[in-house]
mmCIF file of C-alpha atoms in Angstrom:
data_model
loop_
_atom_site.group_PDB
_atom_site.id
_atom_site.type_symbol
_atom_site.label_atom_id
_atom_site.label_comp_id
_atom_site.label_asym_id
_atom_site.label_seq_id
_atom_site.Cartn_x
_atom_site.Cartn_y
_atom_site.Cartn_z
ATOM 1 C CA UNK A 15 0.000 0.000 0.000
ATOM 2 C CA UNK A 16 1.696 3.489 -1.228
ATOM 3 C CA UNK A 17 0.678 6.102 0.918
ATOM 4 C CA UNK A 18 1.665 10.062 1.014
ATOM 5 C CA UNK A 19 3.005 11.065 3.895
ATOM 6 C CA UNK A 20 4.491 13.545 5.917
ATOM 7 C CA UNK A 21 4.964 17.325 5.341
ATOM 8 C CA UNK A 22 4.523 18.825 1.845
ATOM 9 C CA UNK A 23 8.410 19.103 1.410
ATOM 10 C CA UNK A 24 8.740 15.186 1.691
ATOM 11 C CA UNK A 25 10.154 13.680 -1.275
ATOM 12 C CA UNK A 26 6.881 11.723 -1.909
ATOM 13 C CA UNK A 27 4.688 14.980 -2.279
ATOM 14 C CA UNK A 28 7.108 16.510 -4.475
ATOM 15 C CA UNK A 29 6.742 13.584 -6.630
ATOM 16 C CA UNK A 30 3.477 13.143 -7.012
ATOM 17 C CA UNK A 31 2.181 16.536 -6.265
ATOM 18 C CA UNK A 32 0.097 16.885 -9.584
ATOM 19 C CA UNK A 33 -1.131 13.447 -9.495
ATOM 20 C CA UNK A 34 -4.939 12.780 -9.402
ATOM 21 C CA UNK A 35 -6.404 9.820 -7.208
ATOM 22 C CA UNK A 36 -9.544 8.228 -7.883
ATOM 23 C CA UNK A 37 -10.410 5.633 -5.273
ATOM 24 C CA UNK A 38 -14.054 5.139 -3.279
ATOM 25 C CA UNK A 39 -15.270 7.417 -0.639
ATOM 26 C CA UNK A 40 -14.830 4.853 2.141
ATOM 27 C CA UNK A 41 -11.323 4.161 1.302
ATOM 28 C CA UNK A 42 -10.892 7.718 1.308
ATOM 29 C CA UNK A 43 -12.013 8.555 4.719
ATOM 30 C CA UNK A 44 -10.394 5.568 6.403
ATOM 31 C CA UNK A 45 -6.761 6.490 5.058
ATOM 32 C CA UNK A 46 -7.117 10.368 6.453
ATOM 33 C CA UNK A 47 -8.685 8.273 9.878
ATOM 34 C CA UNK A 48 -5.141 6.577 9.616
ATOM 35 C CA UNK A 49 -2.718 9.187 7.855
ATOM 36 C CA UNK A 50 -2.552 12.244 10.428
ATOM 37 C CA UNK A 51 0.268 13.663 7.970
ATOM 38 C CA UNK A 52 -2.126 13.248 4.759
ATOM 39 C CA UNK A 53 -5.337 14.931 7.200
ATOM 40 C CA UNK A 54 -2.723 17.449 7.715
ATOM 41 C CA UNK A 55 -2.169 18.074 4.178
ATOM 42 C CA UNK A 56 -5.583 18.301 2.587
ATOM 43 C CA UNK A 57 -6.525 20.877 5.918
ATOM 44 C CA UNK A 58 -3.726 22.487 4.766
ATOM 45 C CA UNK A 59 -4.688 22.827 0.949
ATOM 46 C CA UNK A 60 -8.202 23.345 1.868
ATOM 47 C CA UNK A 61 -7.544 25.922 4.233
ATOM 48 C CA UNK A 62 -5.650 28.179 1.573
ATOM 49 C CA UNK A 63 -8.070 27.910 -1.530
ATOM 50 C CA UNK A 64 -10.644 28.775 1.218
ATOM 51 C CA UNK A 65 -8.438 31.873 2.593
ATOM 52 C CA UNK A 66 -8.020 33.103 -0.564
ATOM 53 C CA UNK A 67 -11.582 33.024 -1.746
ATOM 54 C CA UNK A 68 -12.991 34.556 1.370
ATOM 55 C CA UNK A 69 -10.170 37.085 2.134
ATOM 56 C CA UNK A 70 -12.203 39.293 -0.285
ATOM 57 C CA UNK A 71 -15.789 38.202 0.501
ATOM 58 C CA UNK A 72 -15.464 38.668 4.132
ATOM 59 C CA UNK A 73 -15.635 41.950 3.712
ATOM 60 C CA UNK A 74 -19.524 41.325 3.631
ATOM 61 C CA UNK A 75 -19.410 39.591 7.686
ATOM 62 C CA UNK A 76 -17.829 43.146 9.237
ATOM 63 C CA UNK A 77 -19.609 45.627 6.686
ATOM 64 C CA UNK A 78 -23.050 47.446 6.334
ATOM 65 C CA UNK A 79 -24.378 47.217 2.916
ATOM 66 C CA UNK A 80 -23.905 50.743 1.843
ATOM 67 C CA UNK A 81 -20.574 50.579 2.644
ATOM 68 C CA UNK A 82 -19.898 47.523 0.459
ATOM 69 C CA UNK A 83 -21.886 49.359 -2.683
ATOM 70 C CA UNK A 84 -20.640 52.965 -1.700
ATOM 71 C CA UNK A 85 -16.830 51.137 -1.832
ATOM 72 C CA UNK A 86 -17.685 49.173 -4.924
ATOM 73 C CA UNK A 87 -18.849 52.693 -6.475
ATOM 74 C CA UNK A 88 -16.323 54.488 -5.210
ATOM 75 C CA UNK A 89 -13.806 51.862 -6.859
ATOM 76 C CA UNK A 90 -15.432 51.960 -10.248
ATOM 77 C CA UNK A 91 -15.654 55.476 -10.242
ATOM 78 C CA UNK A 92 -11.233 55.485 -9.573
ATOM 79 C CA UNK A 93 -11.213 53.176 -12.948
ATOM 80 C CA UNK A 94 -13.718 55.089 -15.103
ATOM 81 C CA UNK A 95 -14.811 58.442 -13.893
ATOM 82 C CA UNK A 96 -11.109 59.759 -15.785
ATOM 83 C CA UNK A 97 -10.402 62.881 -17.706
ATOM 84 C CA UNK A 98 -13.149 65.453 -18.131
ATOM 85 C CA UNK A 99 -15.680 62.658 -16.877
ATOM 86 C CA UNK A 100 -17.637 64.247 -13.880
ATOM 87 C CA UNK A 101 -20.178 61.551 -13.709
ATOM 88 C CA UNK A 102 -20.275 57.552 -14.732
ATOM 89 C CA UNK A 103 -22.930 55.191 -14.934
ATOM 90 C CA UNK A 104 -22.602 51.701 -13.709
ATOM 91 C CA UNK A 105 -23.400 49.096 -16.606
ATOM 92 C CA UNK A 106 -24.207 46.145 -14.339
ATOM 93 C CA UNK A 107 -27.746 44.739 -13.685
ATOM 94 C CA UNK A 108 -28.959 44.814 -10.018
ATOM 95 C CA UNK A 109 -28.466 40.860 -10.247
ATOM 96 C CA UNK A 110 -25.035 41.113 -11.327
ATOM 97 C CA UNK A 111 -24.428 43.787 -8.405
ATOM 98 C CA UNK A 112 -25.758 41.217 -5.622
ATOM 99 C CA UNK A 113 -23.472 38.751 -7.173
ATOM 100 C CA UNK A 114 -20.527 40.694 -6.929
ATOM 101 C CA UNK A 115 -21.310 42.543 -3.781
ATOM 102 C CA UNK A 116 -22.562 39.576 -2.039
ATOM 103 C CA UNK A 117 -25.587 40.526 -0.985
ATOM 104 C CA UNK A 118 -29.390 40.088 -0.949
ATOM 105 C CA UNK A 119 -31.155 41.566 -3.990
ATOM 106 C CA UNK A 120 -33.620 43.008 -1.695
ATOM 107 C CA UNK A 121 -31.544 44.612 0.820
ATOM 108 C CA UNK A 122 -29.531 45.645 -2.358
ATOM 109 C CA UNK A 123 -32.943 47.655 -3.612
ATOM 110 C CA UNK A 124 -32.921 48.914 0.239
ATOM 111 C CA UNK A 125 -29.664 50.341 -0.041
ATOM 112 C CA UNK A 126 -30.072 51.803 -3.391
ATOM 113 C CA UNK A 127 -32.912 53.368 -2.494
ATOM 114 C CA UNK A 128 -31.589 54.714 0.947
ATOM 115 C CA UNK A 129 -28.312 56.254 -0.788
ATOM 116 C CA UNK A 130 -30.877 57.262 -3.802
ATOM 117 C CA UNK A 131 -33.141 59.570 -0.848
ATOM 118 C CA UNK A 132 -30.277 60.761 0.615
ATOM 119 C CA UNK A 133 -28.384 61.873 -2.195
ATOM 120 C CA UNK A 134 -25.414 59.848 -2.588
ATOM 121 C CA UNK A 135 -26.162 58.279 -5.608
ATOM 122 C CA UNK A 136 -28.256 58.414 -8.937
ATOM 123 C CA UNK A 137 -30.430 56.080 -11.137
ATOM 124 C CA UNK A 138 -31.019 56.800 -14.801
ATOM 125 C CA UNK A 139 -32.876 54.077 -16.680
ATOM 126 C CA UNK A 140 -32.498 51.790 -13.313
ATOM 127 C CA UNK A 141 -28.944 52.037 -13.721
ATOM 128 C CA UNK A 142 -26.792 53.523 -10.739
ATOM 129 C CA UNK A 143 -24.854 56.726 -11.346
ATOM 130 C CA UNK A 144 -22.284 58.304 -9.300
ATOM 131 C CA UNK A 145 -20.708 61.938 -9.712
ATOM 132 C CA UNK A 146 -18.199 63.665 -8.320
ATOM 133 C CA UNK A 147 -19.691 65.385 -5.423
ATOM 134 C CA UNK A 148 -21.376 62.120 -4.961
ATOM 135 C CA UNK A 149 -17.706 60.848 -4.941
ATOM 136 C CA UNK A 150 -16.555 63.262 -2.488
ATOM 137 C CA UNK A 151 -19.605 62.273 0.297
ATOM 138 C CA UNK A 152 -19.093 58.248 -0.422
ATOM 139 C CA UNK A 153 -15.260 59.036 0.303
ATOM 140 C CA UNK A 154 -16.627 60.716 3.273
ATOM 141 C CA UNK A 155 -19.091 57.923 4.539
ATOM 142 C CA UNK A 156 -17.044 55.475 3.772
ATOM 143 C CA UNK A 157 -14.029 57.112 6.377
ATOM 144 C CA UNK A 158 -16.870 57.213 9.244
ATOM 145 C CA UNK A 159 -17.638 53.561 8.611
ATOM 146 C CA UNK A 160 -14.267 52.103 8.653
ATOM 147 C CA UNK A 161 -13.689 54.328 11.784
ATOM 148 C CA UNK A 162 -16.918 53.007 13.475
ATOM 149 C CA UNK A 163 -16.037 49.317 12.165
ATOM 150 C CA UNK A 164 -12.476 49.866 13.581
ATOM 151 C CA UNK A 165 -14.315 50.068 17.046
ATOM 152 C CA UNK A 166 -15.508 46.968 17.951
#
């Protein structure tokens, strides 16, 4: 029986590193039962795909909402409100906004309306719009929140 074992620097691992393993469930859980060193090593891997997938997203477990779109607006307004621009419109559907904001349409349509009434942003054609003295208070709001979120 060949077994991997030991830490990732072993000679072993190196080897067979990009090798893929097909075997049955029940075999698969009895060798990491048996193989601290291979449990060890698929935490390991597991642990950093999942670190680097949520270093980003967890943004959305210590945030408010209208931080996370006033940021995200904020941010596309740094890549395309250039030049003469003094205003931009953001392209993306309200769907495709909760997907990469991570949140719930309908507290999405709360927020959007919220920073709609109170100024900070614009709709045209249910699209989101952003200018520059819209800029300059979401650069504002956004300092108070991180302060406040610094706080706990």
């Amino acid at each position: 029986e060949s077994k991997v074992s030991g830490t990732p620097n072993n000679d072993a691992y190196q080897k067979f590193k990009d090798v893929l393993l097909q075997m049955p469930r029940k075999d698969f859980e009895r060798w990491i039962k048996e193989d601290i060193d291979l449990l060890y090593l698929i935490a390991s891997k597991v642990a950093f795909k999942l670190y680097r997938s949520s270093s980003k997203n967890g943004a959305t477990l210590f945030y408010p909402p209208n931080f996370l779109l006033l940021e995200y607006l904020v941010q596309y307004a740094d890549k395309h409100m250039t030049g003469n621009k003094t205003s931009i419109t953001v392209p993306f559907t309200r769907n495709q906004l909760e997907e990469e904001l991570g949140i719930n349409i309908k507290t999405l349509n709360r927020t959007v309306k919220k920073l709609k009434d109170t100024g900070m942003i614009g709709i045209v054609k249910g699209k989101l719009t952003f200018n520059k003295d819209q800029y300059t208070k979401a650069i504002a709001e956004l300092a108070v929140l991180r302060k406040g979120a610094n706080h706990w």
